[in-house]
Amino acid sequence: MMSKKIPHFIFVIILFVGLFSIPTTAAAQGASTFFVTNVDASRFPEVQFQLRAVGLGNQVVSSLNSANLAVYENGQVVPNVQIAARNDGPINVIFVLDQGVYTYYQFFGLNNIRQAITTLVSGKYFVDNSDTVSVLGRQNFNSDQTVTLLPATRKGADLTTWAANFNFQQSNNVTKGLVGVDDAITAMAQLVATPGSQTAAIIFITRFVEDPNTQVATTAAQNTAAIAKQKFISIYAFQTDFGQTFKQPLEALATGATGVYVPLNANTIATNVTPVYQSLATQRVVYTVSYRSKVSASGKRQITINSAQLPTSGIAGSYEVNLQPPKVSIAKPLADSTIRREAKPSADGTKYSYDVNKVKVTADISWSANPRNIKSAQLFAKGELQSTVQP
């Protein structure tokens, strides 16, 4: 009988890093702008983020799937991406009420003005604790200025209560109503910090632009609309003048900012404004995108959509992870244990054969964080490769 001491074994763990084919993306997505937000890598290598896609006319893209959308991480396309559409994205609305000297809202009907505003809530287009609404007023009682009539709120009842109690008083002097819209564009940055990442709309209510004159106001409206469009803000213009007097600036403002010009009729308010609020409600589409990261290096990762390059518009996602190697321990055989082998000589006594020629080695692999797939494990004895296994 003879025994042989089992040497220490060394495992080398090779992490899986694969190369995958790039999915074809639909040509129609080329005009879309993507917003990657809320990246969650807390369960890395599982990664999840929220995606909003905006197409031409500042309209959400509602038909994204794995066939027409590719996700890149650090310039490498990600395989097996899961894309789930949701219809719970928030909308942000700022009303701008022009209270110029010629508005005569009392003549138009205060309940009509109230209905034009509160249909957002009564029509069930506003979602509490998700959407945000505020009201600004352009007044010129002692000076021409924009004031906050209703601070930003996420409760629809706040809007209806405000409208029920507000008297819609007209000013003593003419107002620069379009400046109130400019101020609303600035205020929208407080509601949507990243332009385009959420639905944003301004609803301008006026009889007509009192100052400046129609020609100058039309040019100013076009400039304001261009700024709003650049910031992914749609503008809707509600005109209360029965004859649509001096409507040109309002048309230019709305159409230039991917919105709609709406001439209000005191007898058909709900019919006039409902399509606007319905349109806003269709802009809630967002996507939950999830995948398993294949990048094996530590550090910051960039997430881009349909391109390996960072976008010139919209926003890319990012997260950072510090990867640690796994802990490997040999469970069997125990360290420093011995295995007895019986030697049997050949008939002529010149050679020996042993009853034990193979030893089964079992190893435990654990991760302190960020578990990954294993491609293979290699067994070394005294520095020499003995075996390679693949799970």
mmCIF file with all atom_site columns, N, CA and C in Angstrom, residues 200-232:
data_model
loop_
_atom_site.group_PDB
_atom_site.id
_atom_site.type_symbol
_atom_site.label_atom_id
_atom_site.label_alt_id
_atom_site.label_comp_id
_atom_site.label_asym_id
_atom_site.label_entity_id
_atom_site.label_seq_id
_atom_site.pdbx_PDB_ins_code
_atom_site.Cartn_x
_atom_site.Cartn_y
_atom_site.Cartn_z
_atom_site.occupancy
_atom_site.B_iso_or_equiv
_atom_site.pdbx_formal_charge
_atom_site.auth_seq_id
_atom_site.auth_comp_id
_atom_site.auth_asym_id
_atom_site.auth_atom_id
_atom_site.pdbx_PDB_model_num
ATOM 1  N N  . ALA A 1 200 ? -44.745 68.070 -22.042 1.00 0.00 ? 200 ALA A N  1
ATOM 2  C CA . ALA A 1 200 ? -44.843 69.442 -21.544 1.00 0.00 ? 200 ALA A CA 1
ATOM 3  C C  . ALA A 1 200 ? -45.708 70.251 -22.500 1.00 0.00 ? 200 ALA A C  1
ATOM 4  N N  . ALA A 1 201 ? -46.674 70.992 -21.948 1.00 0.00 ? 201 ALA A N  1
ATOM 5  C CA . ALA A 1 201 ? -47.580 71.788 -22.783 1.00 0.00 ? 201 ALA A CA 1
ATOM 6  C C  . ALA A 1 201 ? -47.914 73.101 -22.091 1.00 0.00 ? 201 ALA A C  1
ATOM 7  N N  . ILE A 1 202 ? -48.040 74.146 -22.907 1.00 0.00 ? 202 ILE A N  1
ATOM 8  C CA . ILE A 1 202 ? -48.488 75.457 -22.434 1.00 0.00 ? 202 ILE A CA 1
ATOM 9  C C  . ILE A 1 202 ? -49.796 75.772 -23.141 1.00 0.00 ? 202 ILE A C  1
ATOM 10 N N  . ILE A 1 203 ? -50.805 76.182 -22.363 1.00 0.00 ? 203 ILE A N  1
ATOM 11 C CA . ILE A 1 203 ? -52.104 76.568 -22.930 1.00 0.00 ? 203 ILE A CA 1
ATOM 12 C C  . ILE A 1 203 ? -52.304 78.053 -22.677 1.00 0.00 ? 203 ILE A C  1
ATOM 13 N N  . PHE A 1 204 ? -52.303 78.828 -23.756 1.00 0.00 ? 204 PHE A N  1
ATOM 14 C CA . PHE A 1 204 ? -52.401 80.290 -23.680 1.00 0.00 ? 204 PHE A CA 1
ATOM 15 C C  . PHE A 1 204 ? -53.844 80.695 -23.951 1.00 0.00 ? 204 PHE A C  1
ATOM 16 N N  . ILE A 1 205 ? -54.466 81.377 -22.987 1.00 0.00 ? 205 ILE A N  1
ATOM 17 C CA . ILE A 1 205 ? -55.855 81.799 -23.109 1.00 0.00 ? 205 ILE A CA 1
ATOM 18 C C  . ILE A 1 205 ? -55.895 83.320 -23.208 1.00 0.00 ? 205 ILE A C  1
ATOM 19 N N  . THR A 1 206 ? -56.495 83.825 -24.255 1.00 0.00 ? 206 THR A N  1
ATOM 20 C CA . THR A 1 206 ? -56.543 85.266 -24.471 1.00 0.00 ? 206 THR A CA 1
ATOM 21 C C  . THR A 1 206 ? -57.670 85.618 -25.441 1.00 0.00 ? 206 THR A C  1
ATOM 22 N N  . ARG A 1 207 ? -58.059 86.879 -25.438 1.00 0.00 ? 207 ARG A N  1
ATOM 23 C CA . ARG A 1 207 ? -58.973 87.342 -26.484 1.00 0.00 ? 207 ARG A CA 1
ATOM 24 C C  . ARG A 1 207 ? -58.174 87.626 -27.743 1.00 0.00 ? 207 ARG A C  1
ATOM 25 N N  . PHE A 1 208 ? -57.093 88.373 -27.600 1.00 0.00 ? 208 PHE A N  1
ATOM 26 C CA . PHE A 1 208 ? -56.110 88.574 -28.672 1.00 0.00 ? 208 PHE A CA 1
ATOM 27 C C  . PHE A 1 208 ? -54.889 89.231 -28.053 1.00 0.00 ? 208 PHE A C  1
ATOM 28 N N  . VAL A 1 209 ? -53.792 89.230 -28.779 1.00 0.00 ? 209 VAL A N  1
ATOM 29 C CA . VAL A 1 209 ? -52.561 89.861 -28.293 1.00 0.00 ? 209 VAL A CA 1
ATOM 30 C C  . VAL A 1 209 ? -52.739 91.374 -28.397 1.00 0.00 ? 209 VAL A C  1
ATOM 31 N N  . GLU A 1 210 ? -52.716 92.045 -27.258 1.00 0.00 ? 210 GLU A N  1
ATOM 32 C CA . GLU A 1 210 ? -52.977 93.491 -27.233 1.00 0.00 ? 210 GLU A CA 1
ATOM 33 C C  . GLU A 1 210 ? -51.746 94.310 -27.604 1.00 0.00 ? 210 GLU A C  1
ATOM 34 N N  . ASP A 1 211 ? -50.583 93.827 -27.231 1.00 0.00 ? 211 ASP A N  1
ATOM 35 C CA . ASP A 1 211 ? -49.346 94.570 -27.467 1.00 0.00 ? 211 ASP A CA 1
ATOM 36 C C  . ASP A 1 211 ? -48.238 93.545 -27.712 1.00 0.00 ? 211 ASP A C  1
ATOM 37 N N  . PRO A 1 212 ? -47.515 93.675 -28.837 1.00 0.00 ? 212 PRO A N  1
ATOM 38 C CA . PRO A 1 212 ? -47.499 94.722 -29.852 1.00 0.00 ? 212 PRO A CA 1
ATOM 39 C C  . PRO A 1 212 ? -48.585 94.506 -30.914 1.00 0.00 ? 212 PRO A C  1
ATOM 40 N N  . ASN A 1 213 ? -48.479 95.251 -32.013 1.00 0.00 ? 213 ASN A N  1
ATOM 41 C CA . ASN A 1 213 ? -49.475 95.139 -33.076 1.00 0.00 ? 213 ASN A CA 1
ATOM 42 C C  . ASN A 1 213 ? -49.391 93.759 -33.731 1.00 0.00 ? 213 ASN A C  1
ATOM 43 N N  . THR A 1 214 ? -50.376 93.435 -34.527 1.00 0.00 ? 214 THR A N  1
ATOM 44 C CA . THR A 1 214 ? -50.506 92.087 -35.070 1.00 0.00 ? 214 THR A CA 1
ATOM 45 C C  . THR A 1 214 ? -49.296 91.643 -35.870 1.00 0.00 ? 214 THR A C  1
ATOM 46 N N  . GLN A 1 215 ? -48.757 92.526 -36.703 1.00 0.00 ? 215 GLN A N  1
ATOM 47 C CA . GLN A 1 215 ? -47.621 92.133 -37.536 1.00 0.00 ? 215 GLN A CA 1
ATOM 48 C C  . GLN A 1 215 ? -46.386 91.809 -36.686 1.00 0.00 ? 215 GLN A C  1
ATOM 49 N N  . VAL A 1 216 ? -46.094 92.709 -35.757 1.00 0.00 ? 216 VAL A N  1
ATOM 50 C CA . VAL A 1 216 ? -44.937 92.481 -34.884 1.00 0.00 ? 216 VAL A CA 1
ATOM 51 C C  . VAL A 1 216 ? -45.187 91.278 -33.977 1.00 0.00 ? 216 VAL A C  1
ATOM 52 N N  . ALA A 1 217 ? -46.409 91.166 -33.495 1.00 0.00 ? 217 ALA A N  1
ATOM 53 C CA . ALA A 1 217 ? -46.748 90.058 -32.602 1.00 0.00 ? 217 ALA A CA 1
ATOM 54 C C  . ALA A 1 217 ? -46.627 88.714 -33.316 1.00 0.00 ? 217 ALA A C  1
ATOM 55 N N  . THR A 1 218 ? -46.959 88.680 -34.573 1.00 0.00 ? 218 THR A N  1
ATOM 56 C CA . THR A 1 218 ? -46.850 87.424 -35.330 1.00 0.00 ? 218 THR A CA 1
ATOM 57 C C  . THR A 1 218 ? -45.398 86.964 -35.411 1.00 0.00 ? 218 THR A C  1
ATOM 58 N N  . THR A 1 219 ? -44.505 87.910 -35.678 1.00 0.00 ? 219 THR A N  1
ATOM 59 C CA . THR A 1 219 ? -43.080 87.563 -35.713 1.00 0.00 ? 219 THR A CA 1
ATOM 60 C C  . THR A 1 219 ? -42.599 87.114 -34.337 1.00 0.00 ? 219 THR A C  1
ATOM 61 N N  . ALA A 1 220 ? -43.028 87.832 -33.304 1.00 0.00 ? 220 ALA A N  1
ATOM 62 C CA . ALA A 1 220 ? -42.643 87.454 -31.938 1.00 0.00 ? 220 ALA A CA 1
ATOM 63 C C  . ALA A 1 220 ? -43.189 86.076 -31.589 1.00 0.00 ? 220 ALA A C  1
ATOM 64 N N  . ALA A 1 221 ? -44.400 85.778 -32.021 1.00 0.00 ? 221 ALA A N  1
ATOM 65 C CA . ALA A 1 221 ? -45.007 84.479 -31.746 1.00 0.00 ? 221 ALA A CA 1
ATOM 66 C C  . ALA A 1 221 ? -44.219 83.364 -32.433 1.00 0.00 ? 221 ALA A C  1
ATOM 67 N N  . GLN A 1 222 ? -43.771 83.625 -33.639 1.00 0.00 ? 222 GLN A N  1
ATOM 68 C CA . GLN A 1 222 ? -42.968 82.625 -34.351 1.00 0.00 ? 222 GLN A CA 1
ATOM 69 C C  . GLN A 1 222 ? -41.663 82.350 -33.611 1.00 0.00 ? 222 GLN A C  1
ATOM 70 N N  . ASN A 1 223 ? -41.045 83.387 -33.091 1.00 0.00 ? 223 ASN A N  1
ATOM 71 C CA . ASN A 1 223 ? -39.796 83.213 -32.334 1.00 0.00 ? 223 ASN A CA 1
ATOM 72 C C  . ASN A 1 223 ? -40.034 82.427 -31.046 1.00 0.00 ? 223 ASN A C  1
ATOM 73 N N  . THR A 1 224 ? -41.106 82.774 -30.346 1.00 0.00 ? 224 THR A N  1
ATOM 74 C CA . THR A 1 224 ? -41.439 82.056 -29.117 1.00 0.00 ? 224 THR A CA 1
ATOM 75 C C  . THR A 1 224 ? -41.730 80.586 -29.409 1.00 0.00 ? 224 THR A C  1
ATOM 76 N N  . ALA A 1 225 ? -42.458 80.344 -30.492 1.00 0.00 ? 225 ALA A N  1
ATOM 77 C CA . ALA A 1 225 ? -42.789 78.968 -30.872 1.00 0.00 ? 225 ALA A CA 1
ATOM 78 C C  . ALA A 1 225 ? -41.532 78.163 -31.169 1.00 0.00 ? 225 ALA A C  1
ATOM 79 N N  . ALA A 1 226 ? -40.561 78.782 -31.832 1.00 0.00 ? 226 ALA A N  1
ATOM 80 C CA . ALA A 1 226 ? -39.322 78.079 -32.169 1.00 0.00 ? 226 ALA A CA 1
ATOM 81 C C  . ALA A 1 226 ? -38.563 77.667 -30.907 1.00 0.00 ? 226 ALA A C  1
ATOM 82 N N  . ILE A 1 227 ? -38.556 78.548 -29.918 1.00 0.00 ? 227 ILE A N  1
ATOM 83 C CA . ILE A 1 227 ? -37.880 78.230 -28.652 1.00 0.00 ? 227 ILE A CA 1
ATOM 84 C C  . ILE A 1 227 ? -38.603 77.084 -27.952 1.00 0.00 ? 227 ILE A C  1
ATOM 85 N N  . ALA A 1 228 ? -39.933 77.145 -27.931 1.00 0.00 ? 228 ALA A N  1
ATOM 86 C CA . ALA A 1 228 ? -40.706 76.089 -27.281 1.00 0.00 ? 228 ALA A CA 1
ATOM 87 C C  . ALA A 1 228 ? -40.489 74.741 -27.969 1.00 0.00 ? 228 ALA A C  1
ATOM 88 N N  . LYS A 1 229 ? -40.504 74.747 -29.283 1.00 0.00 ? 229 LYS A N  1
ATOM 89 C CA . LYS A 1 229 ? -40.317 73.505 -30.037 1.00 0.00 ? 229 LYS A CA 1
ATOM 90 C C  . LYS A 1 229 ? -38.951 72.897 -29.747 1.00 0.00 ? 229 LYS A C  1
ATOM 91 N N  . GLN A 1 230 ? -37.945 73.760 -29.663 1.00 0.00 ? 230 GLN A N  1
ATOM 92 C CA . GLN A 1 230 ? -36.595 73.282 -29.359 1.00 0.00 ? 230 GLN A CA 1
ATOM 93 C C  . GLN A 1 230 ? -36.537 72.612 -27.993 1.00 0.00 ? 230 GLN A C  1
ATOM 94 N N  . LYS A 1 231 ? -37.387 73.058 -27.077 1.00 0.00 ? 231 LYS A N  1
ATOM 95 C CA . LYS A 1 231 ? -37.421 72.504 -25.722 1.00 0.00 ? 231 LYS A CA 1
ATOM 96 C C  . LYS A 1 231 ? -38.499 71.429 -25.574 1.00 0.00 ? 231 LYS A C  1
ATOM 97 N N  . PHE A 1 232 ? -39.042 70.954 -26.694 1.00 0.00 ? 232 PHE A N  1
ATOM 98 C CA . PHE A 1 232 ? -40.052 69.896 -26.696 1.00 0.00 ? 232 PHE A CA 1
ATOM 99 C C  . PHE A 1 232 ? -41.300 70.297 -25.921 1.00 0.00 ? 232 PHE A C  1
#
